[in-house]
PDB file of C-alpha atoms in Angstrom:
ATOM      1  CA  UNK A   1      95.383  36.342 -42.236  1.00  0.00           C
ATOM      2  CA  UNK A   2      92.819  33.855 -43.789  1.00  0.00           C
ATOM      3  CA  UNK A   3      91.968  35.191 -47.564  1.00  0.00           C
ATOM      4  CA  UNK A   4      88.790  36.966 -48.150  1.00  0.00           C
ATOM      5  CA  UNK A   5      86.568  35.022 -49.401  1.00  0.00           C
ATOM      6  CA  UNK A   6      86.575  32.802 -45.902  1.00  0.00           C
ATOM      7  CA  UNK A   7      86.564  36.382 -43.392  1.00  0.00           C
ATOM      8  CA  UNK A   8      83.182  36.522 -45.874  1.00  0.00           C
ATOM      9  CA  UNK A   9      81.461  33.411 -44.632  1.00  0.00           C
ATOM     10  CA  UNK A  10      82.913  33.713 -41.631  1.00  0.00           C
ATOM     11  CA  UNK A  11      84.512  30.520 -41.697  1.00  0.00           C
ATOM     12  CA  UNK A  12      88.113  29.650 -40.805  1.00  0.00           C
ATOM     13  CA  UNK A  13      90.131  26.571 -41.758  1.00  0.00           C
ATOM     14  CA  UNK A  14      93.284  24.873 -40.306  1.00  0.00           C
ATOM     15  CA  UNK A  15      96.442  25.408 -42.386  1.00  0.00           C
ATOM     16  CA  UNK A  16      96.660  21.482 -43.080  1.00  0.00           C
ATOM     17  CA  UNK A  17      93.243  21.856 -44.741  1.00  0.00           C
ATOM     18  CA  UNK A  18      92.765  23.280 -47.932  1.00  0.00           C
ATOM     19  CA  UNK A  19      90.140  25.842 -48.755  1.00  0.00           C
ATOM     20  CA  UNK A  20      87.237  25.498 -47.461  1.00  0.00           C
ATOM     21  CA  UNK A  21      84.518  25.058 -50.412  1.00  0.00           C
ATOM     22  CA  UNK A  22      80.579  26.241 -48.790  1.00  0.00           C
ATOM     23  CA  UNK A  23      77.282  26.313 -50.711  1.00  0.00           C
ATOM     24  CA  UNK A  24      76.040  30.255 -51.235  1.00  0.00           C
ATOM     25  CA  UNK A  25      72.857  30.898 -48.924  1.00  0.00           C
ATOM     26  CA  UNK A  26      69.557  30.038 -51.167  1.00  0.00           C
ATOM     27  CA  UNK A  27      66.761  32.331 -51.222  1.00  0.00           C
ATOM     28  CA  UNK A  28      64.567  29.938 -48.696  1.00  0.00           C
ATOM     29  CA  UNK A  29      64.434  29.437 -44.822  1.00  0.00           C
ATOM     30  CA  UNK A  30      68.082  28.861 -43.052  1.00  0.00           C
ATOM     31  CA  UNK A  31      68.482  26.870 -39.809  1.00  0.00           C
ATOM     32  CA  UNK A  32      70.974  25.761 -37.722  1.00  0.00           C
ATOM     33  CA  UNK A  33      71.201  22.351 -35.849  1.00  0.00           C
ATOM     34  CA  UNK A  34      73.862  21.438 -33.216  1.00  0.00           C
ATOM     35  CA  UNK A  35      75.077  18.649 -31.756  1.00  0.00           C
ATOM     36  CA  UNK A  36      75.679  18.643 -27.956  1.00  0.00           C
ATOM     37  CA  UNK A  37      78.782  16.716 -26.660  1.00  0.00           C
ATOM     38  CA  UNK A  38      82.414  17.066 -25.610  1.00  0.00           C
ATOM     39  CA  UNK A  39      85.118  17.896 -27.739  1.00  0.00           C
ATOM     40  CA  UNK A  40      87.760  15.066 -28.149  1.00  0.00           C
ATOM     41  CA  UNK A  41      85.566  12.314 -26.656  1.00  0.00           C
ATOM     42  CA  UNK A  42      83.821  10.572 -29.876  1.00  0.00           C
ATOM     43  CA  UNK A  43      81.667   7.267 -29.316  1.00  0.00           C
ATOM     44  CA  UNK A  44      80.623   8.496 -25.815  1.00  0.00           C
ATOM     45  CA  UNK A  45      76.849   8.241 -24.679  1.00  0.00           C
ATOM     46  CA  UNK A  46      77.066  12.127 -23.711  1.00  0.00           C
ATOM     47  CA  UNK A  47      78.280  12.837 -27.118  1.00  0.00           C
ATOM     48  CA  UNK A  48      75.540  11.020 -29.122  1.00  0.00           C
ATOM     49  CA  UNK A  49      74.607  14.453 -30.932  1.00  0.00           C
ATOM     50  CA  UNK A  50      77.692  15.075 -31.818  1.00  0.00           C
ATOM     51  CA  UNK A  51      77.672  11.730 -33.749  1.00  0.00           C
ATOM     52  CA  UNK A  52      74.337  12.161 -34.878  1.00  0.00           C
ATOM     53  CA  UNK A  53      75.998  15.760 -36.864  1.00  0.00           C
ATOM     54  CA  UNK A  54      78.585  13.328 -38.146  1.00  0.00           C
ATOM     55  CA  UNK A  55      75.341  11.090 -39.887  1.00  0.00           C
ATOM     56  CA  UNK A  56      73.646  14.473 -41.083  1.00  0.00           C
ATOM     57  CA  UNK A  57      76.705  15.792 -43.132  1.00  0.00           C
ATOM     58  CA  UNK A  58      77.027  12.234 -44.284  1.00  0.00           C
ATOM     59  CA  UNK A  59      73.767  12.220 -45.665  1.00  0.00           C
ATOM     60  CA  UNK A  60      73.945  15.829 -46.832  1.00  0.00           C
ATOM     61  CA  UNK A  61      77.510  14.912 -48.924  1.00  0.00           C
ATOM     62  CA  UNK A  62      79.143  17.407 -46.463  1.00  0.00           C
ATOM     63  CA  UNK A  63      81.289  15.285 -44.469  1.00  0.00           C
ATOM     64  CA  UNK A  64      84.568  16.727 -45.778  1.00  0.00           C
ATOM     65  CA  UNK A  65      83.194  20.276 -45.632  1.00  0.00           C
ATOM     66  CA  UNK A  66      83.792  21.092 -41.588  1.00  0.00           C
ATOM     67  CA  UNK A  67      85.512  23.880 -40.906  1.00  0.00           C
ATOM     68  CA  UNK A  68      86.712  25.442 -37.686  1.00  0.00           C
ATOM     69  CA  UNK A  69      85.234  28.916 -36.703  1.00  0.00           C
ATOM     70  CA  UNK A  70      86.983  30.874 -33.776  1.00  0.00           C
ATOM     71  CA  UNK A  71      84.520  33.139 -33.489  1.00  0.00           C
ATOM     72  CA  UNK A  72      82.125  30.556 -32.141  1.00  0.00           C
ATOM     73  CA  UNK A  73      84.318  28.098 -31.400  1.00  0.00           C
ATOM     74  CA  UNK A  74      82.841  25.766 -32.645  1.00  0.00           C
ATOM     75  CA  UNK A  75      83.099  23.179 -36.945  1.00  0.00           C
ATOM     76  CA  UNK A  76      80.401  24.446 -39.014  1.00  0.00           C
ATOM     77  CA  UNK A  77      79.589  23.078 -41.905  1.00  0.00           C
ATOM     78  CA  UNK A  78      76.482  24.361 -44.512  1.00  0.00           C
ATOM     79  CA  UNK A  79      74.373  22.303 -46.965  1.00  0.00           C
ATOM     80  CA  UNK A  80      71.112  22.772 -48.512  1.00  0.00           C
ATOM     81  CA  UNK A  81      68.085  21.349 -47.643  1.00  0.00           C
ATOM     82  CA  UNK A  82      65.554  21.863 -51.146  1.00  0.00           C
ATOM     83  CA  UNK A  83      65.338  25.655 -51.072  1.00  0.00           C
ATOM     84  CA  UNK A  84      66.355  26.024 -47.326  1.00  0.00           C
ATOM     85  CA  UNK A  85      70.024  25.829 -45.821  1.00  0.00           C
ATOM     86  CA  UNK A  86      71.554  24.185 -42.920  1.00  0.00           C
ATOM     87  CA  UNK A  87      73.816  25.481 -40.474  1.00  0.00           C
ATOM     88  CA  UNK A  88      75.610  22.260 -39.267  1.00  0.00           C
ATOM     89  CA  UNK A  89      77.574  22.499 -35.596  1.00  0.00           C
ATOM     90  CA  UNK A  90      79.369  20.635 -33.685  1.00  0.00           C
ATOM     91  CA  UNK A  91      80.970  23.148 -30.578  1.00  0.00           C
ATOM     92  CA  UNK A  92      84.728  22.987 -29.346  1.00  0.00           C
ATOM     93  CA  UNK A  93      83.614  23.525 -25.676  1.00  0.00           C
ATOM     94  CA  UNK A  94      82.834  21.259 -22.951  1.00  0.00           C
ATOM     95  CA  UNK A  95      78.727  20.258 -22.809  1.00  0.00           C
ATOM     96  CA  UNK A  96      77.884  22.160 -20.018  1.00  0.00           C
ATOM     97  CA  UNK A  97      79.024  25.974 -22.287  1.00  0.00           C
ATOM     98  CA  UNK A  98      78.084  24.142 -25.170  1.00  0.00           C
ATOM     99  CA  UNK A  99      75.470  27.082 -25.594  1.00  0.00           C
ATOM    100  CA  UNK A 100      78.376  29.890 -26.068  1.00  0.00           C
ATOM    101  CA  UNK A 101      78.802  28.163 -29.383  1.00  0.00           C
ATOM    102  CA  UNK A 102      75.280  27.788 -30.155  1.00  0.00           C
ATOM    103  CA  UNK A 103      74.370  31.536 -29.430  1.00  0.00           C
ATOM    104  CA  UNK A 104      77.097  32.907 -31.059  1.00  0.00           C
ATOM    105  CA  UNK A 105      76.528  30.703 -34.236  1.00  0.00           C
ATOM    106  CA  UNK A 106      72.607  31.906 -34.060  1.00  0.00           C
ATOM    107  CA  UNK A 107      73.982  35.494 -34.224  1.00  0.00           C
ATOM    108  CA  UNK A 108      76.373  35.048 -36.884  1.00  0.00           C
ATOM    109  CA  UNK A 109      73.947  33.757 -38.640  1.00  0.00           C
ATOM    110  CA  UNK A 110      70.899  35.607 -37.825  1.00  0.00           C
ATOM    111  CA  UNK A 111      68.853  32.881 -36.653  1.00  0.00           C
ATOM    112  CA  UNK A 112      66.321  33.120 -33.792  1.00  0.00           C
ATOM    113  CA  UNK A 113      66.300  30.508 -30.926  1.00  0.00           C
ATOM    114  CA  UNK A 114      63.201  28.899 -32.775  1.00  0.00           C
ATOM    115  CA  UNK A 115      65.436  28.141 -36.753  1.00  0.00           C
ATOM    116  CA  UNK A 116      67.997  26.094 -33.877  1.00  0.00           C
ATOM    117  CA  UNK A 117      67.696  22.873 -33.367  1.00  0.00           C
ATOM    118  CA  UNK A 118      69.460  21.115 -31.002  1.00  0.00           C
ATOM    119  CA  UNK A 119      70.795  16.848 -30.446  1.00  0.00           C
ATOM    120  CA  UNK A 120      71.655  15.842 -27.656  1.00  0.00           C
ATOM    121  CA  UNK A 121      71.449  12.536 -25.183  1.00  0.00           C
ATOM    122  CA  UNK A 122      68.531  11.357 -23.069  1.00  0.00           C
ATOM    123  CA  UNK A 123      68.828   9.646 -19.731  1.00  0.00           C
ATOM    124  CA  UNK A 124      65.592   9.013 -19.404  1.00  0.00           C
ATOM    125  CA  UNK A 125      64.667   7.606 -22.698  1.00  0.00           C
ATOM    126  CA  UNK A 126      66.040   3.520 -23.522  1.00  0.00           C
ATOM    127  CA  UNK A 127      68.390   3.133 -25.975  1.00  0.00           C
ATOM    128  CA  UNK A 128      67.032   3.541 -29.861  1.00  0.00           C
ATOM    129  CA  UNK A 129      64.176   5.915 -28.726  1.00  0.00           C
ATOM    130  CA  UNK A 130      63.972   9.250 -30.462  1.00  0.00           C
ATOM    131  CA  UNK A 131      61.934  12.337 -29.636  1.00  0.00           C
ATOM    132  CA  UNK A 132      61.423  15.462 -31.391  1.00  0.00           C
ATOM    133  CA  UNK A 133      60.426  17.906 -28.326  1.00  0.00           C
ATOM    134  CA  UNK A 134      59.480  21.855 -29.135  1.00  0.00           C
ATOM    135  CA  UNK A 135      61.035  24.162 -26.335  1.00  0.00           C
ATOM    136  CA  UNK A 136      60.739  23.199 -22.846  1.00  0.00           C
ATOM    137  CA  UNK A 137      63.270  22.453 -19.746  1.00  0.00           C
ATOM    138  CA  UNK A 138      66.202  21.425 -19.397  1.00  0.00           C
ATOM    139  CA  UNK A 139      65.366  18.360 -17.711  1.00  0.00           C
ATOM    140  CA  UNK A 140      68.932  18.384 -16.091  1.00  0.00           C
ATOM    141  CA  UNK A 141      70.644  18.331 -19.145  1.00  0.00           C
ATOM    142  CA  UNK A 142      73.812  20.869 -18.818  1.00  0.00           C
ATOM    143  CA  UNK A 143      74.272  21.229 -22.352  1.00  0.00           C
ATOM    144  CA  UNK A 144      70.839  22.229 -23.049  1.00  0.00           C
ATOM    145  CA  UNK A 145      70.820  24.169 -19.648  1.00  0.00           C
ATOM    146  CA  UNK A 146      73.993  26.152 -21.328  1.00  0.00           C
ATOM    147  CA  UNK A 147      71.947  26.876 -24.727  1.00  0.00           C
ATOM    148  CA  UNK A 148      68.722  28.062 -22.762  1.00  0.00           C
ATOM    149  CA  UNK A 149      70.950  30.585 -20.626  1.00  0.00           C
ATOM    150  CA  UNK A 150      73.349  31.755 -23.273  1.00  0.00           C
ATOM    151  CA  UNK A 151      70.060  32.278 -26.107  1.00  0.00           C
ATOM    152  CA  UNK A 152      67.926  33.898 -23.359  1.00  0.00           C
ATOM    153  CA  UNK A 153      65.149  31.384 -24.439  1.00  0.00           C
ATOM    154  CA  UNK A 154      64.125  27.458 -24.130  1.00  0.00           C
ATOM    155  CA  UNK A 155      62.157  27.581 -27.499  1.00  0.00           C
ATOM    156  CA  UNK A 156      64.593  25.517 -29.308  1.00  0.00           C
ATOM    157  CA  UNK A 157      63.524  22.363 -31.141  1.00  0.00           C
ATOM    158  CA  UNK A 158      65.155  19.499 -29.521  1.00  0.00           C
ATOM    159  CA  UNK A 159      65.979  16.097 -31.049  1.00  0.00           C
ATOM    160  CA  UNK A 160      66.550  13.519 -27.739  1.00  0.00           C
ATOM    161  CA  UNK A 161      69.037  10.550 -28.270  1.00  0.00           C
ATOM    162  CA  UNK A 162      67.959   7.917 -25.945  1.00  0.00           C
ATOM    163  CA  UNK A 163      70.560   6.382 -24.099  1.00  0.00           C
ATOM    164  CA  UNK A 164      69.237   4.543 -20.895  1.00  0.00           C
ATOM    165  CA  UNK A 165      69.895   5.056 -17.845  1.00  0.00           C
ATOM    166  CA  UNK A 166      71.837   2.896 -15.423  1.00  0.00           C
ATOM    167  CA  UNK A 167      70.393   1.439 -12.493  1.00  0.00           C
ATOM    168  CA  UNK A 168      72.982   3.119  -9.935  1.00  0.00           C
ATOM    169  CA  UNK A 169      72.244   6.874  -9.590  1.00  0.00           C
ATOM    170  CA  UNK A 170      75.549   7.437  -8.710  1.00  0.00           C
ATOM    171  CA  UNK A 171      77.230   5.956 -11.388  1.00  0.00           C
ATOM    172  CA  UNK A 172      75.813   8.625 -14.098  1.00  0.00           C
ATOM    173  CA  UNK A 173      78.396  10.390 -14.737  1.00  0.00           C
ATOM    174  CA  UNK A 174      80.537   7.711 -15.354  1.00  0.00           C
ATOM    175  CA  UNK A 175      77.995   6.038 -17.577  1.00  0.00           C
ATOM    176  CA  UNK A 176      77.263   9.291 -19.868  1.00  0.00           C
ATOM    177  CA  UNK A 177      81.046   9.606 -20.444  1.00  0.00           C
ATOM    178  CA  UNK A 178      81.811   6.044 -21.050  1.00  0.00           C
ATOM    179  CA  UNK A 179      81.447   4.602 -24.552  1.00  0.00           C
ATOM    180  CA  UNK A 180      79.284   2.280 -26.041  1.00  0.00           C
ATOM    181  CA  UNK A 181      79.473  -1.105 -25.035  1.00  0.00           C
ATOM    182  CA  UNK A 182      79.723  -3.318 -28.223  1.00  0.00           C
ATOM    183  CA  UNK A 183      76.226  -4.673 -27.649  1.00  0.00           C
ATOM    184  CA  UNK A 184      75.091  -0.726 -28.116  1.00  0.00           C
ATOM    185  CA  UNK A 185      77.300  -0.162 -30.815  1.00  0.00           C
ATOM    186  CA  UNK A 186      75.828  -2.302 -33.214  1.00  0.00           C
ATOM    187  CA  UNK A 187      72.026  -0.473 -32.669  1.00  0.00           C
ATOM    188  CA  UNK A 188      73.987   3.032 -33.244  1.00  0.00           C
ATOM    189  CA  UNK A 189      73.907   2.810 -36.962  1.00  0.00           C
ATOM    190  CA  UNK A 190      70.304   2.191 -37.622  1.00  0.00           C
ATOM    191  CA  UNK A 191      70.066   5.011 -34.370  1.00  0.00           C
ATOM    192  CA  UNK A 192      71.869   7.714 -36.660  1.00  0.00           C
ATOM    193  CA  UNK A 193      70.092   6.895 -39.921  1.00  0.00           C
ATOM    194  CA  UNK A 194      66.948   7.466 -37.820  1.00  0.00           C
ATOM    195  CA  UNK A 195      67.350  10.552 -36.108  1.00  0.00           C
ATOM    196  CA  UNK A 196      68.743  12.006 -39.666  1.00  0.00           C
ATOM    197  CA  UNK A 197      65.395  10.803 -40.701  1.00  0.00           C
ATOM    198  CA  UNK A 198      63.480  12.606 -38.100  1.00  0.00           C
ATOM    199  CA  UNK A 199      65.248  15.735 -37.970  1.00  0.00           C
ATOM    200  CA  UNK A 200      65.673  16.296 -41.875  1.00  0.00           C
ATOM    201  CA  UNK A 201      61.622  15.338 -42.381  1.00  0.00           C
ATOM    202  CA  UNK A 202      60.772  17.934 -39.485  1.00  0.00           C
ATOM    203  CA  UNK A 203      62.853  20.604 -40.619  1.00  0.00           C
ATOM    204  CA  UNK A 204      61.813  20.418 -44.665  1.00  0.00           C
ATOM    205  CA  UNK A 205      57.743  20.865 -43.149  1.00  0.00           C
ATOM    206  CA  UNK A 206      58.613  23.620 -41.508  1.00  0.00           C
ATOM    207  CA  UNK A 207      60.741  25.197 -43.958  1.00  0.00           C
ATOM    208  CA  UNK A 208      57.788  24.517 -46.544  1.00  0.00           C
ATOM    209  CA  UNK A 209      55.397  26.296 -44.033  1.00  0.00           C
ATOM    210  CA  UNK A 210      53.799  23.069 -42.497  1.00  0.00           C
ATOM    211  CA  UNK A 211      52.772  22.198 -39.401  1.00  0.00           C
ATOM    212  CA  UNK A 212      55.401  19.184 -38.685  1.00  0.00           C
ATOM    213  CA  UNK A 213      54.409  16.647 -36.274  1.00  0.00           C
ATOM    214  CA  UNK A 214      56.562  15.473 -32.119  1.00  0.00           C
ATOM    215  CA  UNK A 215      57.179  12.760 -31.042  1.00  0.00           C
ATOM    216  CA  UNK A 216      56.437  12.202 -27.268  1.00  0.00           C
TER     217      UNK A 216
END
């Protein structure tokens, strides 16, 4: 049985971890931000959110504060923001029931489909381009498909990765689940510091009650 004080915050940690050490909610707006991707398959294209979550705790100082929640199955991970919070995620299930996690985490929480953000690839968008989109379609995207269905709504702030597209249609799948060639690799780290840029700017205007501006 896990001790108290984690069944409280609703936050479970694996036995070879120690406790798990989580900032107290502060009096100001919460949100929660995901990162799409599969589980076990770092450095792929279709797991570019998931990496971009791996930049934001980095920046936050919470990179050694994941824990594992069975509830939502899903590592969560809180930090503050100024007077807000963040509700950091990165989901145990494949992409396309990614949104299980998401919804479940939003309950938990309390959150409404508008305080989630979500990070996740873009086909149709080259390499290095970013794009801050407000609700919307899925645009073919399973992951964000998965969130739309399981949170009954598509009014989710979404932060697109750009990651090309290749010039065979039928060698997408392939492509999104390959890694990065070494070429791409070297653009990701100036890629992460700018989508933690985007997101973090985007999310303290709104949390300070202002209108915050999209990208195309």
């Amino acid at each position: 049985m896990s001790p108290p004080g984690l069944l409280r915050s609703g936050l479970w940690r694996r036995p070879a971890m120690s406790r798990c050490v989580l900032e107290p909610r502060p009096p100001g707006k919460r949100w929660l931000v995901a990162g799409l991707g599969n589980p076990g398959l770092p450095g792929t294209r279709h797991s570019v959110g998931m990496a971009v979550l791996g930049q934001l705790a980095r920046r936050l100082g919470v990179a050694e504060s994941w824990a594992r929640d069975r509830r939502c199955a899903a590592d969560l991970a809180l930090a503050p923001l100024g007077d807000a919070q963040l509700v950091l995620l990165r989901p145990r299930r494949l992409m396309n029931a990614n949104g299980r996690s998401v919804a479940r985490a939003a309950e938990m929480f309390g959150l409404t489909a508008e305080e989630v953000y979500l990070v996740h690839d873009e086909l149709d968008k080259p390499l290095g381009k970013l794009a801050l989109k407000l609700g919307g379609s899925a645009r073919g995207h399973n992951g964000v498909r998965s969130c739309i269905s399981c949170l009954n709504s598509s009014a989710m702030p979404r932060l697109r990765v750009g990651i090309g597209r290749p010039t065979n249609p039928e060698a997408v799948q392939a492509y999104v689940l390959g890694c990065f060639s070494p070429s791409e690799q070297e653009l990701l780290p100036l890629l992460l510091d700018r989508a933690t840029d985007l997101l973090l700017d985007h999310i303290r205007e709104r949390s300070q009650g202002t209108s915050a501006g999209v990208s195309p």
